[in-house]
Amino acid sequence: CMSTRHRALSTLHLISIACQVADGMTYLEEQHIVHRDLAARNILVGDNLTCKIADFGLARLLKDDIYSTSGSTKIPVKWTAPEVANYRTYSLKSDVWSYGILLYEVFTYGQTPYEGMTNQETIQQISMGYRLPRPSTCPPEIYGVMLECWKGNAEERPTFLALREKLLLAEESLIH
């Protein structure tokens, strides 16, 4: 359970976790694979906080940079980009949105995103421009990265490679 051990994890530990996940997602991005279920629950953490992305049950190879599903598929709404919730279209950029939610989970030590909101309310609030607030334990630089992941226009969201760079810069500014 993250909350009981969280005092032992410093901000730099959390950034290390974030960077490792970004590394793994950069690899998937290069292979044109969309994960579609990126969330803290699908990250395996081993010795020395070594992180591995798991649960590829929903992963798909993108033929045209977009993957569409029929309405019957269940989706984890609170981790899901608005274009997926509304139109069922997945892309590498929808994984970037989910990564922003994963960052929120990491920097709140496992808090549920949009706590107290139903899936429907979450979708409505997001489409009206609401974004999760900055966690008290989260450096502003990292929150800035989250907000970039949550841009309403998918095209404006950074690549995982760019996210990795931003995290490294944030890490350096915290060390010095």
mmCIF file of N, CA, C and O in Angstrom, residues 21 25 28 35-45 51-59 102:
data_model
loop_
_atom_site.group_PDB
_atom_site.id
_atom_site.type_symbol
_atom_site.label_atom_id
_atom_site.label_comp_id
_atom_site.label_asym_id
_atom_site.label_seq_id
_atom_site.Cartn_x
_atom_site.Cartn_y
_atom_site.Cartn_z
ATOM 1 N N VAL A 21 8.332 5.083 -16.175
ATOM 2 C CA VAL A 21 7.090 4.819 -16.912
ATOM 3 C C VAL A 21 7.140 5.564 -18.255
ATOM 4 O O VAL A 21 6.767 5.016 -19.293
ATOM 5 N N MET A 25 6.822 3.992 -21.961
ATOM 6 C CA MET A 25 5.814 4.490 -22.889
ATOM 7 C C MET A 25 6.448 5.080 -24.152
ATOM 8 O O MET A 25 5.857 5.020 -25.228
ATOM 9 N N LEU A 28 6.851 2.161 -26.383
ATOM 10 C CA LEU A 28 5.576 1.792 -27.010
ATOM 11 C C LEU A 28 5.211 2.784 -28.108
ATOM 12 O O LEU A 28 4.720 2.398 -29.175
ATOM 13 N N HIS A 35 -1.426 1.736 -25.321
ATOM 14 C CA HIS A 35 -1.656 0.839 -24.180
ATOM 15 C C HIS A 35 -3.138 0.779 -23.823
ATOM 16 O O HIS A 35 -3.695 -0.270 -23.569
ATOM 17 N N ARG A 36 -3.796 1.932 -23.767
ATOM 18 C CA ARG A 36 -5.230 2.102 -23.503
ATOM 19 C C ARG A 36 -5.662 1.842 -22.055
ATOM 20 O O ARG A 36 -6.843 1.959 -21.748
ATOM 21 N N ASP A 37 -4.751 1.458 -21.185
ATOM 22 C CA ASP A 37 -5.144 1.264 -19.785
ATOM 23 C C ASP A 37 -3.980 1.639 -18.870
ATOM 24 O O ASP A 37 -3.678 0.936 -17.907
ATOM 25 N N LEU A 38 -3.325 2.758 -19.184
ATOM 26 C CA LEU A 38 -2.188 3.198 -18.374
ATOM 27 C C LEU A 38 -2.712 3.813 -17.084
ATOM 28 O O LEU A 38 -3.492 4.755 -17.101
ATOM 29 N N ALA A 39 -2.316 3.219 -15.954
ATOM 30 C CA ALA A 39 -2.744 3.674 -14.628
ATOM 31 C C ALA A 39 -1.780 3.072 -13.612
ATOM 32 O O ALA A 39 -1.102 2.086 -13.910
ATOM 33 N N ALA A 40 -1.728 3.661 -12.434
ATOM 34 C CA ALA A 40 -0.803 3.170 -11.409
ATOM 35 C C ALA A 40 -1.044 1.685 -11.108
ATOM 36 O O ALA A 40 -0.094 0.946 -10.850
ATOM 37 N N ARG A 41 -2.290 1.257 -11.183
ATOM 38 C CA ARG A 41 -2.596 -0.157 -10.877
ATOM 39 C C ARG A 41 -1.931 -1.114 -11.860
ATOM 40 O O ARG A 41 -1.808 -2.299 -11.585
ATOM 41 N N ASN A 42 -1.493 -0.603 -13.005
ATOM 42 C CA ASN A 42 -0.847 -1.441 -14.015
ATOM 43 C C ASN A 42 0.666 -1.230 -14.103
ATOM 44 O O ASN A 42 1.293 -1.597 -15.094
ATOM 45 N N ILE A 43 1.232 -0.629 -13.063
ATOM 46 C CA ILE A 43 2.684 -0.482 -12.988
ATOM 47 C C ILE A 43 3.198 -1.420 -11.890
ATOM 48 O O ILE A 43 2.745 -1.347 -10.750
ATOM 49 N N LEU A 44 4.090 -2.316 -12.269
ATOM 50 C CA LEU A 44 4.693 -3.227 -11.292
ATOM 51 C C LEU A 44 5.951 -2.573 -10.743
ATOM 52 O O LEU A 44 6.791 -2.110 -11.510
ATOM 53 N N VAL A 45 6.060 -2.526 -9.422
ATOM 54 C CA VAL A 45 7.231 -1.914 -8.793
ATOM 55 C C VAL A 45 8.017 -3.009 -8.082
ATOM 56 O O VAL A 45 7.481 -3.691 -7.208
ATOM 57 N N CYS A 51 10.467 -0.035 -12.135
ATOM 58 C CA CYS A 51 9.079 -0.056 -12.590
ATOM 59 C C CYS A 51 8.938 -0.706 -13.955
ATOM 60 O O CYS A 51 9.763 -0.493 -14.839
ATOM 61 N N LYS A 52 7.873 -1.490 -14.089
ATOM 62 C CA LYS A 52 7.555 -2.107 -15.376
ATOM 63 C C LYS A 52 6.081 -1.870 -15.672
ATOM 64 O O LYS A 52 5.243 -1.991 -14.783
ATOM 65 N N ILE A 53 5.800 -1.548 -16.925
ATOM 66 C CA ILE A 53 4.414 -1.360 -17.357
ATOM 67 C C ILE A 53 3.821 -2.737 -17.603
ATOM 68 O O ILE A 53 4.434 -3.570 -18.274
ATOM 69 N N ALA A 54 2.631 -2.973 -17.067
ATOM 70 C CA ALA A 54 1.999 -4.284 -17.182
ATOM 71 C C ALA A 54 0.591 -4.156 -17.756
ATOM 72 O O ALA A 54 0.133 -3.065 -18.070
ATOM 73 N N ASP A 55 -0.086 -5.270 -17.840
ATOM 74 C CA ASP A 55 -1.461 -5.392 -18.303
ATOM 75 C C ASP A 55 -1.663 -4.817 -19.695
ATOM 76 O O ASP A 55 -2.184 -3.713 -19.869
ATOM 77 N N PHE A 56 -1.265 -5.604 -20.668
ATOM 78 C CA PHE A 56 -1.418 -5.177 -22.060
ATOM 79 C C PHE A 56 -2.698 -5.737 -22.671
ATOM 80 O O PHE A 56 -2.828 -5.838 -23.882
ATOM 81 N N GLY A 57 -3.658 -6.091 -21.816
ATOM 82 C CA GLY A 57 -4.914 -6.674 -22.288
ATOM 83 C C GLY A 57 -5.666 -5.784 -23.254
ATOM 84 O O GLY A 57 -6.380 -6.269 -24.136
ATOM 85 N N LEU A 58 -5.526 -4.469 -23.107
ATOM 86 C CA LEU A 58 -6.229 -3.547 -23.996
ATOM 87 C C LEU A 58 -5.315 -2.948 -25.065
ATOM 88 O O LEU A 58 -5.767 -2.170 -25.903
ATOM 89 N N ALA A 59 -4.031 -3.279 -25.027
ATOM 90 C CA ALA A 59 -3.069 -2.659 -25.951
ATOM 91 C C ALA A 59 -3.385 -3.017 -27.403
ATOM 92 O O ALA A 59 -3.851 -4.112 -27.700
ATOM 93 N N LEU A 102 -1.818 9.160 -14.133
ATOM 94 C CA LEU A 102 -0.877 8.317 -13.399
ATOM 95 C C LEU A 102 0.071 9.187 -12.567
ATOM 96 O O LEU A 102 0.339 8.874 -11.404
#
